[in-house]
Short mmCIF file of C-alpha atoms and ligand atoms in Angstrom, two decimals:
data_model
loop_
_atom_site.label_atom_id
_atom_site.label_comp_id
_atom_site.label_asym_id
_atom_site.label_seq_id
_atom_site.Cartn_x
_atom_site.Cartn_y
_atom_site.Cartn_z
CA MET A 208 40.92 10.71 26.93
CA LYS A 209 41.29 12.55 30.07
CA TRP A 210 40.39 16.12 30.07
CA ALA A 211 40.62 19.36 32.17
CA VAL A 212 38.35 21.83 31.84
CA LEU A 213 39.65 25.08 32.56
CA VAL A 214 36.74 27.36 34.06
CA GLY A 215 36.22 31.06 35.28
CA GLY A 216 32.32 32.12 34.30
CA LYS A 217 28.88 30.51 34.28
CA GLY A 218 29.75 26.92 33.24
CA SER A 219 27.52 26.45 30.30
CA ASN A 220 29.98 25.14 28.35
CA LEU A 221 31.46 22.73 30.58
CA GLN A 222 27.77 21.45 31.09
CA ALA A 223 27.80 21.16 27.30
CA LEU A 224 30.70 19.23 27.26
CA LEU A 225 29.36 16.78 29.70
CA ASP A 226 26.12 16.52 27.83
CA HIS A 227 28.33 15.43 24.70
CA SER A 228 29.96 12.62 27.14
CA LEU A 229 33.88 14.05 27.39
CA GLU A 230 35.18 12.16 30.14
CA VAL A 231 36.32 15.57 32.43
CA GLY A 232 38.57 14.19 35.49
CA LEU A 233 39.73 17.53 36.55
CA VAL A 234 37.79 21.39 36.71
CA ILE A 235 39.88 24.39 37.41
CA SER A 236 38.99 27.82 38.09
CA HIS A 237 40.77 31.01 37.73
CA ARG A 238 37.96 32.70 39.81
CA GLU A 239 35.82 31.77 42.97
CA GLY A 240 32.79 31.33 43.45
CA VAL A 241 31.48 30.87 39.37
CA GLY A 242 28.69 28.97 38.21
CA ALA A 243 31.04 26.80 36.59
CA LEU A 244 32.55 25.61 39.66
CA GLN A 245 28.92 24.54 40.97
CA VAL A 246 28.21 22.45 38.12
CA ALA A 247 31.47 20.84 38.62
CA GLU A 248 30.10 20.16 42.37
CA ALA A 249 26.71 19.17 40.74
CA HIS A 250 28.24 16.31 38.88
CA GLY A 251 30.59 15.34 41.21
CA LEU A 252 33.45 16.03 39.42
CA ALA A 253 36.78 16.86 41.10
CA HIS A 254 37.41 20.67 40.79
CA THR A 255 39.89 23.46 42.67
CA THR A 256 40.37 27.12 42.52
CA ILE A 257 43.44 28.35 41.39
CA LEU A 258 43.93 32.48 41.86
CA PRO A 259 46.45 33.97 39.98
CA GLY A 260 46.42 36.83 42.27
CA ALA A 261 48.10 34.25 44.59
CA PHE A 262 51.18 34.08 42.56
CA GLY A 263 54.24 36.30 41.44
CA SER A 264 54.09 35.53 37.78
CA ARG A 265 52.39 33.90 34.56
CA ALA A 266 55.28 31.12 35.00
CA GLU A 267 54.41 30.43 38.88
CA TYR A 268 50.79 30.20 37.74
CA GLY A 269 51.54 28.02 35.38
CA GLN A 270 53.37 25.78 37.78
CA ALA A 271 50.61 25.30 39.91
CA LEU A 272 48.23 24.55 37.14
CA ARG A 273 50.45 22.06 35.66
CA ASP A 274 50.88 20.38 39.45
CA ALA A 275 47.01 20.13 39.52
CA LEU A 276 47.12 18.64 35.92
CA GLU A 277 49.44 16.03 36.37
CA ARG A 278 48.23 14.84 39.57
CA THR A 279 45.27 13.71 37.58
CA HIS A 280 46.93 12.29 35.08
CA ILE A 281 44.95 14.78 32.56
CA GLU A 282 45.72 14.22 28.98
CA ALA A 283 44.11 17.17 27.37
CA ILE A 284 42.83 20.51 28.16
CA ALA A 285 39.80 22.25 27.41
CA LEU A 286 39.50 26.26 27.92
CA ALA A 287 35.82 26.84 28.46
CA GLY A 288 35.81 30.66 29.75
CA PHE A 289 39.21 30.87 31.17
CA MET A 290 40.38 34.21 31.26
CA ARG A 291 44.29 33.73 31.71
CA TRP A 292 46.99 32.98 29.06
CA LEU A 293 49.01 30.05 29.72
CA ASP A 294 52.59 30.00 29.94
CA GLY A 295 55.28 28.51 27.56
CA GLU A 296 55.84 25.33 29.90
CA THR A 297 52.47 24.74 30.14
CA VAL A 298 51.38 25.00 26.37
CA ALA A 299 54.95 22.79 25.91
CA ALA A 300 53.86 20.15 28.15
CA TRP A 301 49.92 19.67 26.53
CA SER A 302 51.41 20.41 22.97
CA GLY A 303 48.74 20.21 20.65
CA LYS A 304 46.47 19.01 23.35
CA ILE A 305 45.15 22.21 24.89
CA PHE A 306 41.83 23.87 23.17
CA ASN A 307 40.20 27.14 23.63
CA ILE A 308 36.38 28.32 22.76
CA HIS A 309 36.38 31.95 21.92
CA PRO A 310 32.99 33.74 20.98
CA SER A 311 34.46 35.39 17.93
CA LEU A 312 35.94 34.95 14.53
CA LEU A 313 39.27 35.02 15.39
CA PRO A 314 41.42 36.71 14.28
CA ALA A 315 39.03 39.15 14.84
CA PHE A 316 37.94 40.68 18.45
CA GLY A 317 40.36 38.80 20.67
CA GLY A 318 40.89 38.93 24.38
CA MET A 319 38.13 40.09 26.74
CA ASN A 320 34.88 41.16 25.76
CA ALA A 321 34.45 39.78 22.16
CA VAL A 322 30.95 40.16 22.18
CA GLY A 323 31.09 43.79 22.83
CA GLN A 324 33.66 44.21 20.84
CA ALA A 325 32.00 43.05 17.45
CA LEU A 326 28.92 45.13 18.49
CA ALA A 327 31.12 48.31 19.49
CA HIS A 328 32.82 47.93 15.68
CA GLY A 329 29.66 47.35 13.82
CA VAL A 330 30.08 43.95 12.16
CA ARG A 331 27.35 42.20 10.60
CA TRP A 332 28.54 38.83 11.00
CA THR A 333 30.57 37.25 14.24
CA GLY A 334 30.93 33.86 15.70
CA VAL A 335 32.83 31.01 17.31
CA THR A 336 36.11 29.75 17.04
CA ILE A 337 38.00 26.81 18.45
CA HIS A 338 41.28 26.61 18.37
CA LEU A 339 44.65 25.25 19.17
CA VAL A 340 46.37 27.18 22.45
CA ASP A 341 49.92 28.42 21.69
CA GLU A 342 51.98 30.69 23.36
CA GLY A 343 50.24 33.41 22.23
CA GLU A 344 46.66 35.21 22.68
CA ASP A 345 44.17 33.52 20.70
CA SER A 346 46.75 32.90 18.23
CA GLY A 347 46.93 29.14 17.50
CA PRO A 348 45.70 26.70 14.94
CA ILE A 349 42.09 27.48 13.95
CA VAL A 350 40.26 24.11 14.46
CA ALA A 351 36.42 25.01 13.43
CA GLN A 352 34.59 28.27 13.21
CA VAL A 353 30.88 28.87 13.01
CA PRO A 354 29.45 32.48 11.79
CA VAL A 355 26.80 33.80 14.03
CA PRO A 356 24.66 37.41 12.49
CA VAL A 357 24.32 40.35 14.71
CA LEU A 358 21.46 41.83 14.01
CA GLY A 359 20.38 45.09 14.22
CA ASP A 360 18.49 45.20 17.81
CA ASP A 361 21.32 43.14 19.28
CA THR A 362 22.50 43.84 22.51
CA GLU A 363 25.23 41.99 24.11
CA GLU A 364 23.06 39.57 26.23
CA SER A 365 21.18 38.63 23.12
CA LEU A 366 24.05 38.25 20.76
CA SER A 367 25.81 36.44 23.50
CA GLU A 368 22.78 34.04 23.83
CA ARG A 369 22.81 33.29 20.30
CA ILE A 370 27.15 32.67 20.26
CA HIS A 371 26.41 30.42 23.46
CA ARG A 372 23.84 28.22 21.84
CA ILE A 373 26.35 27.51 18.89
CA GLU A 374 29.12 27.22 21.42
CA HIS A 375 27.32 24.11 22.99
CA GLN A 376 26.41 22.61 19.87
CA ILE A 377 29.70 22.61 18.65
CA TYR A 378 32.64 22.24 21.57
CA GLY A 379 31.93 18.70 22.69
CA PRO A 380 31.68 17.37 18.74
CA VAL A 381 34.93 18.99 17.79
CA LEU A 382 36.51 17.72 20.95
CA LYS A 383 35.21 14.17 20.71
CA ALA A 384 36.72 14.44 17.06
CA PHE A 385 39.79 14.86 18.65
CA GLU A 386 40.22 11.94 20.56
CA ALA A 387 38.88 10.11 16.94
CA GLU A 388 41.81 11.65 15.22
CA SER A 389 39.71 13.15 13.00
CA PHE A 390 41.97 16.11 11.71
CA GLY A 391 45.61 16.89 11.79
CA VAL A 392 47.66 19.97 12.23
CA HIS A 393 50.12 21.37 9.60
CA GLY A 394 51.58 24.20 10.47
CA ARG A 395 48.33 27.08 10.98
CA ARG A 396 46.21 24.89 8.79
CA VAL A 397 44.04 22.55 10.52
CA ILE A 398 42.78 19.23 8.06
CA TRP A 399 39.98 17.49 8.51
CA ARG A 400 39.64 13.97 7.45
CA HIS A 401 36.23 13.55 8.48
CA ASP A 402 33.27 15.22 9.12
CA ILE A 403 31.99 16.46 12.55
CA GLU A 404 29.53 13.71 13.83
CA GLY A 405 26.67 15.29 16.16
CA PHE A 406 26.71 18.71 14.86
CA GLU A 407 24.48 19.35 11.86
CA GLY A 408 26.67 22.28 10.65
CA GLY A 409 29.99 20.34 10.93
CA ARG A 410 30.92 20.52 7.50
CA TYR A 411 30.27 23.98 7.30
CA ALA A 412 32.54 24.60 10.89
CA VAL A 413 35.14 22.34 9.49
CA GLY A 414 35.65 23.57 5.83
CA ILE A 415 33.82 21.09 3.31
CA ASP A 416 36.96 21.46 0.78
CA GLN A 417 39.12 19.74 3.60
CA CYS A 418 36.67 17.10 4.40
CA ASP A 419 35.82 16.15 1.03
CA ARG A 420 39.82 15.11 0.82
C1 GAR B 547 31.92 31.65 26.39
O1 GAR B 547 31.38 32.45 25.26
C2 GAR B 547 33.58 31.54 25.85
O2 GAR B 547 33.38 31.05 24.81
C3 GAR B 547 34.26 32.67 26.58
O3 GAR B 547 33.88 32.67 27.64
C4 GAR B 547 32.23 32.14 28.04
C5 GAR B 547 32.29 31.49 28.70
O4 GAR B 547 30.73 30.94 29.20
N1 GAR B 547 35.63 32.48 26.67
C6 GAR B 547 36.62 33.74 25.96
O5 GAR B 547 35.97 34.71 26.09
C7 GAR B 547 37.58 33.42 26.06
N2 GAR B 547 38.59 34.45 25.48
P1 GAR B 547 30.35 29.93 30.07
O6 GAR B 547 30.97 29.82 31.34
O7 GAR B 547 28.96 29.83 30.24
O8 GAR B 547 31.15 28.68 29.49
#
């Protein structure tokens, strides 16, 4: 399956997806000069920067994204540090085939700086969520979640690092599981038919009861 990875940060998740042998046909960044573009370049991947500021509306930005995605015959999309909401038309064009990874246990701490939000709130657990993208903001059906403890002396940096380690382990196997049709979406619920391969906490992340069906 040919994926586009939408980025805007350091690109550590893009690197992890490549390490898990995802076929990445295009990398799109919403920011110039980010590490993710260097990762794309280092791997010889097609990449482009589409800056939201150059467009008058979310819809126009979406049209530019779709043009790039369609030109490259992209089948599915993984957001990895892409800090923009997609417009309805783009979501509809790849309905059920757009995933996002977010550094909290949604629906807690959606939006920007989820790690800082968790620290400021004083939660003892936060985590990682992989969800399908719908027209809302961090609101699509949840595919997998892994909790991460917040330690007493955590800083944003130390907690981010612990969260990133989990993200790198789980995103690739979940997207590979999607390719293998290991789960189905029923309304808001994602029902897993098989465990995640290649991630030791797989059954935990996807829900043990669901795996046992
Ligand atoms: C990741 O932690 C990802 O969960 C987060 O951006 C980071 C990108 O890191 N995404 C969001 O906060 C989305 N709302 P990376 O560029 O090193 O992959």
